[in-house]
Structure formats: C-alpha cells, structure tokens
mmCIF file of C-alpha atoms in Angstrom:
data_model
loop_
_atom_site.group_PDB
_atom_site.id
_atom_site.type_symbol
_atom_site.label_atom_id
_atom_site.label_comp_id
_atom_site.label_asym_id
_atom_site.label_seq_id
_atom_site.Cartn_x
_atom_site.Cartn_y
_atom_site.Cartn_z
ATOM 1 C CA UNK R 1 1.782 -28.616 -17.501
ATOM 2 C CA UNK R 2 -0.637 -28.782 -14.605
ATOM 3 C CA UNK R 3 1.158 -26.166 -12.564
ATOM 4 C CA UNK R 4 -0.606 -24.852 -9.448
ATOM 5 C CA UNK R 5 -1.280 -21.093 -9.420
ATOM 6 C CA UNK R 6 1.656 -19.230 -7.929
ATOM 7 C CA UNK R 7 4.135 -22.110 -8.206
ATOM 8 C CA UNK R 8 7.000 -22.285 -10.660
ATOM 9 C CA UNK R 9 7.920 -25.888 -11.388
ATOM 10 C CA UNK R 10 10.738 -27.573 -13.297
ATOM 11 C CA UNK R 11 14.234 -26.531 -14.376
ATOM 12 C CA UNK R 12 13.152 -26.024 -17.978
ATOM 13 C CA UNK R 13 10.803 -23.241 -16.821
ATOM 14 C CA UNK R 14 13.327 -21.652 -14.437
ATOM 15 C CA UNK R 15 13.370 -17.876 -14.616
ATOM 16 C CA UNK R 16 16.590 -16.065 -13.778
ATOM 17 C CA UNK R 17 16.391 -12.534 -12.402
ATOM 18 C CA UNK R 18 19.547 -10.476 -12.929
ATOM 19 C CA UNK R 19 20.594 -7.201 -11.312
ATOM 20 C CA UNK R 20 24.095 -6.077 -12.231
ATOM 21 C CA UNK R 21 26.580 -8.742 -11.222
ATOM 22 C CA UNK R 22 23.999 -10.634 -9.123
ATOM 23 C CA UNK R 23 21.355 -13.126 -10.205
ATOM 24 C CA UNK R 24 18.681 -15.213 -8.522
ATOM 25 C CA UNK R 25 16.382 -18.056 -9.529
ATOM 26 C CA UNK R 26 12.667 -17.403 -9.193
ATOM 27 C CA UNK R 27 11.299 -19.968 -6.728
ATOM 28 C CA UNK R 28 7.632 -18.965 -6.563
ATOM 29 C CA UNK R 29 5.129 -16.235 -7.345
ATOM 30 C CA UNK R 30 2.319 -14.891 -5.225
ATOM 31 C CA UNK R 31 -0.540 -14.841 -7.714
ATOM 32 C CA UNK R 32 -4.266 -15.472 -7.903
ATOM 33 C CA UNK R 33 -7.166 -14.543 -10.184
ATOM 34 C CA UNK R 34 -7.787 -11.334 -8.196
ATOM 35 C CA UNK R 35 -4.552 -9.805 -9.506
ATOM 36 C CA UNK R 36 -4.645 -11.060 -13.086
ATOM 37 C CA UNK R 37 -3.539 -8.223 -15.438
ATOM 38 C CA UNK R 38 -2.670 -5.922 -12.509
ATOM 39 C CA UNK R 39 0.760 -4.541 -11.672
ATOM 40 C CA UNK R 40 2.198 -4.409 -8.158
ATOM 41 C CA UNK R 41 2.926 -0.808 -7.149
ATOM 42 C CA UNK R 42 4.111 -1.291 -3.553
ATOM 43 C CA UNK R 43 5.044 -4.094 -1.124
ATOM 44 C CA UNK R 44 5.479 -3.775 2.662
ATOM 45 C CA UNK R 45 6.318 -6.378 5.287
ATOM 46 C CA UNK R 46 4.261 -6.667 8.468
ATOM 47 C CA UNK R 47 6.197 -5.099 11.340
ATOM 48 C CA UNK R 48 5.574 -7.812 13.948
ATOM 49 C CA UNK R 49 4.900 -10.904 11.816
ATOM 50 C CA UNK R 50 7.635 -11.434 9.191
ATOM 51 C CA UNK R 51 5.504 -14.125 7.490
ATOM 52 C CA UNK R 52 2.958 -11.508 6.351
ATOM 53 C CA UNK R 53 3.274 -8.767 3.783
ATOM 54 C CA UNK R 54 0.885 -6.531 1.898
ATOM 55 C CA UNK R 55 0.968 -5.648 -1.779
ATOM 56 C CA UNK R 56 -0.793 -2.737 -3.432
ATOM 57 C CA UNK R 57 -2.026 -3.103 -7.004
ATOM 58 C CA UNK R 58 -3.109 -0.743 -9.749
ATOM 59 C CA UNK R 59 -6.115 -1.161 -11.984
ATOM 60 C CA UNK R 60 -6.502 -3.869 -14.603
ATOM 61 C CA UNK R 61 -4.005 -3.185 -17.434
ATOM 62 C CA UNK R 62 -5.248 -0.433 -19.680
ATOM 63 C CA UNK R 63 -8.240 0.431 -17.464
ATOM 64 C CA UNK R 64 -7.341 2.323 -14.287
ATOM 65 C CA UNK R 65 -11.058 2.950 -13.628
ATOM 66 C CA UNK R 66 -11.265 -0.623 -12.303
ATOM 67 C CA UNK R 67 -9.748 0.616 -9.039
ATOM 68 C CA UNK R 68 -6.974 -0.995 -7.064
ATOM 69 C CA UNK R 69 -6.415 -3.757 -4.549
ATOM 70 C CA UNK R 70 -4.589 -4.315 -1.278
ATOM 71 C CA UNK R 71 -3.761 -7.981 -0.707
ATOM 72 C CA UNK R 72 -2.289 -9.327 2.526
ATOM 73 C CA UNK R 73 -0.201 -12.409 1.719
ATOM 74 C CA UNK R 74 1.371 -15.063 3.929
ATOM 75 C CA UNK R 75 4.560 -16.858 2.928
ATOM 76 C CA UNK R 76 2.731 -19.999 4.081
ATOM 77 C CA UNK R 77 0.094 -19.674 1.328
ATOM 78 C CA UNK R 78 1.275 -18.346 -2.032
ATOM 79 C CA UNK R 79 -1.874 -19.385 -3.875
ATOM 80 C CA UNK R 80 -4.408 -17.029 -2.291
ATOM 81 C CA UNK R 81 -4.108 -13.961 -0.019
ATOM 82 C CA UNK R 82 -5.079 -14.035 3.652
ATOM 83 C CA UNK R 83 -7.111 -10.835 3.157
ATOM 84 C CA UNK R 84 -7.961 -8.501 0.319
ATOM 85 C CA UNK R 85 -9.512 -5.070 -0.005
ATOM 86 C CA UNK R 86 -10.834 -3.359 -3.121
ATOM 87 C CA UNK R 87 -10.000 0.334 -3.414
ATOM 88 C CA UNK R 88 -11.747 2.911 -5.614
ATOM 89 C CA UNK R 89 -8.431 3.942 -7.233
ATOM 90 C CA UNK R 90 -4.996 2.312 -7.733
ATOM 91 C CA UNK R 91 -2.815 1.941 -4.615
ATOM 92 C CA UNK R 92 0.561 3.728 -4.541
ATOM 93 C CA UNK R 93 1.657 3.610 -0.879
ATOM 94 C CA UNK R 94 1.161 1.195 2.057
ATOM 95 C CA UNK R 95 2.371 0.885 5.628
ATOM 96 C CA UNK R 96 1.503 -1.334 8.599
ATOM 97 C CA UNK R 97 0.919 0.291 11.987
ATOM 98 C CA UNK R 98 3.648 -0.260 14.598
ATOM 99 C CA UNK R 99 1.376 -0.259 17.653
ATOM 100 C CA UNK R 100 -1.795 -1.749 16.139
ATOM 101 C CA UNK R 101 -0.609 -4.663 13.959
ATOM 102 C CA UNK R 102 -4.096 -5.181 12.531
ATOM 103 C CA UNK R 103 -4.091 -1.758 10.795
ATOM 104 C CA UNK R 104 -2.623 -0.921 7.406
ATOM 105 C CA UNK R 105 -2.761 2.471 5.724
ATOM 106 C CA UNK R 106 -3.022 3.019 1.982
ATOM 107 C CA UNK R 107 -2.396 6.056 -0.224
ATOM 108 C CA UNK R 108 -4.194 6.155 -3.585
ATOM 109 C CA UNK R 109 -3.582 7.906 -6.907
ATOM 110 C CA UNK R 110 -6.564 10.243 -6.451
ATOM 111 C CA UNK R 111 -5.208 11.612 -3.141
ATOM 112 C CA UNK R 112 -7.318 9.373 -0.875
ATOM 113 C CA UNK R 113 -5.981 7.945 2.375
ATOM 114 C CA UNK R 114 -7.461 4.699 3.757
ATOM 115 C CA UNK R 115 -6.960 2.807 7.004
ATOM 116 C CA UNK R 116 -7.812 -0.891 6.699
ATOM 117 C CA UNK R 117 -8.335 -3.420 9.500
ATOM 118 C CA UNK R 118 -6.978 -6.813 8.442
ATOM 119 C CA UNK R 119 -8.888 -8.502 11.303
ATOM 120 C CA UNK R 120 -12.210 -7.021 10.212
ATOM 121 C CA UNK R 121 -15.118 -9.321 9.412
ATOM 122 C CA UNK R 122 -16.039 -6.952 6.575
ATOM 123 C CA UNK R 123 -12.924 -7.293 4.442
ATOM 124 C CA UNK R 124 -13.861 -5.075 1.558
ATOM 125 C CA UNK R 125 -14.552 -1.803 3.370
ATOM 126 C CA UNK R 126 -11.971 0.520 4.917
ATOM 127 C CA UNK R 127 -12.086 1.155 8.653
ATOM 128 C CA UNK R 128 -11.438 4.857 7.983
ATOM 129 C CA UNK R 129 -11.430 6.762 4.714
ATOM 130 C CA UNK R 130 -10.612 10.273 3.656
ATOM 131 C CA UNK R 131 -10.937 11.484 0.066
ATOM 132 C CA UNK R 132 -10.394 14.580 -2.063
ATOM 133 C CA UNK R 133 -13.957 15.781 -1.409
ATOM 134 C CA UNK R 134 -13.002 16.662 2.188
ATOM 135 C CA UNK R 135 -10.431 19.195 0.938
ATOM 136 C CA UNK R 136 -7.132 17.540 1.883
ATOM 137 C CA UNK R 137 -4.666 15.931 -0.625
ATOM 138 C CA UNK R 138 -5.411 16.953 -4.189
ATOM 139 C CA UNK R 139 -3.035 14.591 -6.006
ATOM 140 C CA UNK R 140 -1.278 11.205 -5.738
ATOM 141 C CA UNK R 141 -0.301 10.138 -2.189
ATOM 142 C CA UNK R 142 3.263 8.935 -2.865
ATOM 143 C CA UNK R 143 4.220 7.897 0.647
ATOM 144 C CA UNK R 144 2.488 7.087 3.912
ATOM 145 C CA UNK R 145 4.024 6.083 7.265
ATOM 146 C CA UNK R 146 2.958 5.418 10.826
ATOM 147 C CA UNK R 147 5.054 7.436 13.290
ATOM 148 C CA UNK R 148 5.001 7.343 17.073
ATOM 149 C CA UNK R 149 4.471 10.805 18.571
ATOM 150 C CA UNK R 150 4.490 10.552 22.363
ATOM 151 C CA UNK R 151 3.765 14.272 22.789
ATOM 152 C CA UNK R 152 0.662 13.921 20.573
ATOM 153 C CA UNK R 153 -0.958 10.910 22.164
ATOM 154 C CA UNK R 154 0.660 7.969 20.399
ATOM 155 C CA UNK R 155 0.952 6.733 16.857
ATOM 156 C CA UNK R 156 0.003 9.023 13.983
ATOM 157 C CA UNK R 157 -0.153 8.569 10.256
ATOM 158 C CA UNK R 158 1.921 10.868 8.021
ATOM 159 C CA UNK R 159 1.313 11.242 4.272
ATOM 160 C CA UNK R 160 2.867 13.245 1.447
ATOM 161 C CA UNK R 161 1.360 13.965 -1.931
ATOM 162 C CA UNK R 162 2.301 15.484 -5.276
ATOM 163 C CA UNK R 163 0.269 18.508 -4.171
ATOM 164 C CA UNK R 164 3.244 19.353 -1.909
ATOM 165 C CA UNK R 165 1.356 18.911 1.370
ATOM 166 C CA UNK R 166 2.522 16.747 4.281
ATOM 167 C CA UNK R 167 -0.332 15.765 6.604
ATOM 168 C CA UNK R 168 -0.292 14.125 10.027
ATOM 169 C CA UNK R 169 -3.451 12.108 10.660
ATOM 170 C CA UNK R 170 -5.032 11.226 13.974
ATOM 171 C CA UNK R 171 -7.303 8.177 13.878
ATOM 172 C CA UNK R 172 -8.833 8.531 17.342
ATOM 173 C CA UNK R 173 -12.015 10.270 16.050
ATOM 174 C CA UNK R 174 -12.018 9.273 12.391
ATOM 175 C CA UNK R 175 -9.267 10.613 10.157
ATOM 176 C CA UNK R 176 -8.432 14.134 11.313
ATOM 177 C CA UNK R 177 -5.624 15.913 9.460
ATOM 178 C CA UNK R 178 -3.069 18.442 10.629
ATOM 179 C CA UNK R 179 -0.982 20.114 7.912
ATOM 180 C CA UNK R 180 2.684 19.703 8.892
ATOM 181 C CA UNK R 181 4.276 21.295 5.861
ATOM 182 C CA UNK R 182 3.536 22.685 2.427
ATOM 183 C CA UNK R 183 6.251 22.468 -0.210
ATOM 184 C CA UNK R 184 6.137 25.310 -2.696
ATOM 185 C CA UNK R 185 7.345 25.198 -6.257
ATOM 186 C CA UNK R 186 9.911 27.855 -7.077
ATOM 187 C CA UNK R 187 11.102 28.971 -10.476
ATOM 188 C CA UNK R 188 14.371 27.482 -11.688
ATOM 189 C CA UNK R 189 16.849 30.436 -11.641
ATOM 190 C CA UNK R 190 18.702 29.002 -14.644
ATOM 191 C CA UNK R 191 15.524 29.172 -16.740
ATOM 192 C CA UNK R 192 14.503 32.669 -15.634
ATOM 193 C CA UNK R 193 17.574 34.344 -17.148
#
C-alpha cells in the first residue's frame, strides 16, 4: 500500500520478532533513503535525553568504500533523522558524552576516532578527527567510551582497537592521545607442545 517510510501498518504485515521464549511485534522502523542498503552496526541512547539515540551504519551492501554514517534519531520522528554525519569508513562504535550532551564519539573500521557535534551548523564534518596517518590505532576501533577523570581535568574519551592498544583522548586541544595499555598476543601453550 501507500505506507509512509519507517511505518509498519496493518495486521497482515505484522512482523514478529522472537528471541527464545519471548516475542514482540514490530511497531515501527527508523528508516530513510540515507540508510537504504546499509546495516546498523551500533546503537546508543543519549545520556540526558531518552528521546534521542544515535545509530552507526556500515557502507552500502557489498561496497564498504562508500563509507559509513552516524544518524541521530528522535523517537518523535521515525521518518528522518534529526542529524546525520557521513564518515569516510563504516562506523563500529559510538558513545555520547556525559558532560557535553552535544558531543558524540565514533570509532571506525580503519582505526579512526571522530568527535561529532550534533548542534553544529556544519553537520557533515567532524568537530575533531584522528586517523591512522597520525600513528595511533592501526585497526578497527571496537569500543569507545567517555569517562570522567577528575584527576585529569574532566571527561576523557577511551578507545580500544584490534591492534591491542587502549588510548585515552583529551579533546581540550584537538584529539591528544595517551596510551593507557597495550595488550600483547601470547602463544597458546597447548599449541606450542
């Protein structure tokens, strides 16, 4: 029928989602042309406004060179995001700042770390960006979190990558990294014998 984008209408089209002994009816989808043929890789809720959440997307199916997206959605508008940002590579990790609710950090598959300002007039450019060329993460950034460090001057960003490095980022003068830890791969003793 003439279904609006994002809405699921009618009992005959009802989709049931099952997980073990539990099931739920799909009520609506957050979808628009920006995310057509893209898969969601991460979703995070805004820390001070429960009506907002951000979703990170990979590249267009079959072509990861198309980059990724970060969309900030409101539960009050499921047809189009409040904000969106294009990223040079697919997004794997997201987190909203606790002390600056307008900031969201993103970790990408190439090892890049971005800080985005959702109140920015220029919606498509990151506020701060660090990439592999500066010599930090060398692989996928799997997780990223804002952490309050009173002894270090407030909130910091912490990221971990497949390269085994955990960085703490200060955003006061651009993105400055401090290596917190380096995980080393050790041989499996069962395989050595």
